[in-house]
CSV table of C-alpha atoms in Angstrom, one decimal:
chain,number,residue,atom,x,y,z
A,18,UNK,CA,-87.4,-93.9,134.2
A,19,UNK,CA,-89.9,-93.4,131.2
A,20,UNK,CA,-90.5,-93.9,127.6
A,21,UNK,CA,-88.4,-91.8,125.4
A,22,UNK,CA,-90.9,-92.0,122.7
A,23,UNK,CA,-93.9,-90.6,124.7
A,24,UNK,CA,-92.1,-87.9,126.3
A,25,UNK,CA,-91.1,-86.7,122.0
A,26,UNK,CA,-94.8,-86.9,121.5
A,27,UNK,CA,-95.8,-84.7,124.6
A,28,UNK,CA,-93.2,-82.6,123.9
A,29,UNK,CA,-94.4,-81.9,120.1
A,30,UNK,CA,-97.6,-81.8,120.4
A,31,UNK,CA,-96.6,-78.6,122.7
A,32,UNK,CA,-95.5,-77.3,119.9
A,33,UNK,CA,-97.1,-78.2,117.3
A,34,UNK,CA,-98.8,-74.9,116.4
A,35,UNK,CA,-95.5,-72.9,116.0
A,36,UNK,CA,-94.4,-76.1,113.7
A,37,UNK,CA,-97.7,-75.4,111.7
A,38,UNK,CA,-96.9,-71.7,111.5
A,39,UNK,CA,-93.7,-72.1,109.8
A,40,UNK,CA,-95.0,-75.4,107.6
A,41,UNK,CA,-92.2,-77.3,109.6
A,42,UNK,CA,-92.6,-81.1,109.1
A,43,UNK,CA,-91.2,-83.2,112.2
A,44,UNK,CA,-90.6,-86.6,112.5
A,45,UNK,CA,-90.9,-88.8,115.5
A,46,UNK,CA,-88.5,-92.0,115.4
A,47,UNK,CA,-87.5,-92.6,118.5
A,48,UNK,CA,-87.6,-96.3,119.3
A,49,UNK,CA,-90.8,-96.7,121.5
A,50,UNK,CA,-89.1,-99.7,123.7
A,51,UNK,CA,-86.6,-97.7,125.5
A,52,UNK,CA,-86.9,-96.9,128.7
A,53,UNK,CA,-84.1,-94.0,130.4
A,54,UNK,CA,-82.8,-94.2,133.0
A,55,UNK,CA,-82.9,-90.2,133.6
A,56,UNK,CA,-85.0,-87.6,135.9
A,57,UNK,CA,-88.5,-87.1,134.0
A,58,UNK,CA,-88.4,-83.2,134.6
A,59,UNK,CA,-84.8,-83.2,133.3
A,60,UNK,CA,-85.8,-85.1,130.6
A,61,UNK,CA,-88.3,-82.4,129.5
A,62,UNK,CA,-86.7,-79.3,130.0
A,63,UNK,CA,-83.8,-80.8,127.7
A,64,UNK,CA,-86.0,-81.7,125.1
A,65,UNK,CA,-88.1,-78.8,125.2
A,66,UNK,CA,-85.0,-76.9,125.0
A,67,UNK,CA,-83.4,-78.9,122.1
A,68,UNK,CA,-86.7,-78.4,119.9
A,69,UNK,CA,-87.1,-75.3,120.6
A,70,UNK,CA,-83.7,-74.3,119.1
A,71,UNK,CA,-84.3,-76.6,116.7
A,72,UNK,CA,-87.8,-74.6,115.4
A,73,UNK,CA,-85.8,-70.9,115.9
A,74,UNK,CA,-83.4,-72.1,113.7
A,75,UNK,CA,-85.4,-73.9,111.3
A,76,UNK,CA,-86.7,-71.7,108.1
A,77,UNK,CA,-90.1,-72.2,106.9
A,78,UNK,CA,-91.0,-75.4,105.4
A,79,UNK,CA,-88.4,-77.2,106.9
A,80,UNK,CA,-87.6,-80.3,108.8
A,81,UNK,CA,-87.1,-81.3,112.7
A,82,UNK,CA,-86.3,-85.1,113.3
A,83,UNK,CA,-86.4,-86.9,116.7
A,84,UNK,CA,-84.7,-90.4,116.4
A,85,UNK,CA,-82.7,-92.5,119.0
A,86,UNK,CA,-79.7,-94.7,118.3
A,87,UNK,CA,-77.8,-97.3,119.6
A,88,UNK,CA,-75.2,-95.8,121.7
A,89,UNK,CA,-72.1,-97.4,123.5
A,90,UNK,CA,-72.6,-100.1,125.8
A,91,UNK,CA,-76.0,-99.0,128.5
A,92,UNK,CA,-76.8,-96.0,126.5
A,93,UNK,CA,-79.4,-94.8,123.8
A,94,UNK,CA,-79.1,-91.8,122.3
A,95,UNK,CA,-81.6,-89.6,121.6
A,96,UNK,CA,-80.9,-87.3,118.4
A,97,UNK,CA,-82.4,-83.9,117.5
A,98,UNK,CA,-82.1,-83.0,114.1
A,99,UNK,CA,-82.8,-80.1,111.8
A,100,UNK,CA,-82.7,-78.6,108.3
A,101,UNK,CA,-82.1,-75.2,109.8
A,102,UNK,CA,-79.3,-72.8,109.1
A,103,UNK,CA,-76.7,-74.6,111.2
A,104,UNK,CA,-73.2,-72.5,112.4
A,105,UNK,CA,-69.8,-72.4,111.8
A,106,UNK,CA,-67.3,-74.9,113.8
A,107,UNK,CA,-66.0,-71.9,116.0
A,108,UNK,CA,-69.7,-71.5,117.4
A,109,UNK,CA,-70.5,-75.2,117.9
A,110,UNK,CA,-67.2,-75.5,119.9
A,111,UNK,CA,-68.1,-72.7,121.8
A,112,UNK,CA,-71.1,-74.2,123.1
A,113,UNK,CA,-69.9,-76.8,124.0
A,114,UNK,CA,-67.5,-75.2,126.3
A,115,UNK,CA,-68.9,-74.5,129.8
A,116,UNK,CA,-70.4,-71.5,130.8
A,117,UNK,CA,-70.4,-69.6,127.4
A,118,UNK,CA,-73.3,-66.8,126.1
A,119,UNK,CA,-73.3,-66.0,122.7
A,120,UNK,CA,-75.1,-64.4,120.2
A,121,UNK,CA,-76.5,-65.7,116.7
A,122,UNK,CA,-78.7,-64.1,114.3
A,123,UNK,CA,-80.3,-66.1,111.9
A,124,UNK,CA,-82.1,-65.7,108.9
A,125,UNK,CA,-85.2,-64.4,110.3
A,126,UNK,CA,-83.1,-62.7,113.4
A,127,UNK,CA,-83.4,-65.3,116.0
A,128,UNK,CA,-81.1,-64.4,118.7
A,129,UNK,CA,-79.4,-67.3,120.8
A,130,UNK,CA,-77.4,-66.9,123.9
A,131,UNK,CA,-76.3,-70.5,124.5
A,132,UNK,CA,-78.0,-70.3,128.1
A,133,UNK,CA,-80.7,-73.4,126.9
A,134,UNK,CA,-77.7,-75.2,125.3
A,135,UNK,CA,-75.5,-74.9,128.9
A,136,UNK,CA,-78.9,-75.9,130.9
A,137,UNK,CA,-79.5,-78.8,128.8
A,138,UNK,CA,-75.5,-79.8,129.2
A,139,UNK,CA,-75.7,-79.5,132.8
A,140,UNK,CA,-78.4,-81.7,133.2
A,141,UNK,CA,-77.4,-84.7,130.8
A,142,UNK,CA,-74.1,-84.4,132.6
A,143,UNK,CA,-76.3,-84.8,136.3
A,144,UNK,CA,-77.9,-87.6,134.9
A,145,UNK,CA,-75.4,-89.6,133.5
A,146,UNK,CA,-75.1,-88.9,129.8
A,147,UNK,CA,-73.0,-87.3,127.2
A,148,UNK,CA,-73.9,-84.2,125.2
A,149,UNK,CA,-72.4,-83.3,121.7
A,150,UNK,CA,-73.4,-80.8,118.6
A,151,UNK,CA,-72.8,-81.7,114.6
A,152,UNK,CA,-73.7,-79.3,112.7
A,153,UNK,CA,-73.2,-77.4,109.0
A,154,UNK,CA,-73.9,-73.9,107.5
A,155,UNK,CA,-76.6,-74.1,105.7
A,156,UNK,CA,-77.5,-77.7,106.1
A,157,UNK,CA,-78.7,-78.1,109.8
A,158,UNK,CA,-77.6,-79.3,113.0
A,159,UNK,CA,-77.8,-82.5,115.0
A,160,UNK,CA,-77.7,-82.9,119.0
A,161,UNK,CA,-77.0,-86.1,120.7
A,162,UNK,CA,-77.5,-86.9,123.9
A,163,UNK,CA,-76.8,-90.5,125.5
A,164,UNK,CA,-78.6,-91.4,128.1
A,165,UNK,CA,-78.1,-94.3,130.1
A,166,UNK,CA,-80.8,-97.0,129.2
A,167,UNK,CA,-82.8,-98.7,132.2
A,168,UNK,CA,-84.5,-101.4,129.9
A,169,UNK,CA,-85.4,-102.2,126.4
A,170,UNK,CA,-88.5,-103.5,126.4
């Protein structure tokens, strides 16, 4: 159990040089009073994978936002949103299926196999959470991670 916002700050700090090189603006609007009931190491892996993907598929001078939304009763939803290349519906659906590996090339020849997303899904589900992807080609992607709230200060 830990503050969501603190973990987001730590992960963002580690990726700061890469984002600065690409001119990516990073926004952290995670509610600073919500404690999540999730394994801390698992959450760091999830968040690093999601931020890494957002950076990979966001063009120069793009934006990445991480924020929280109220989820269904007893849950909070963490959203990682980018202004990247987005993905077609068939790729989004493929990523949501179990054990799917795929390849995607973006404008800067970024390649993804989907393995990181599979790991994220698995860790989220093992922690009692839910995982969703919203994406539109040329607009960007939103990854939604719903996890149990330990308590809200």
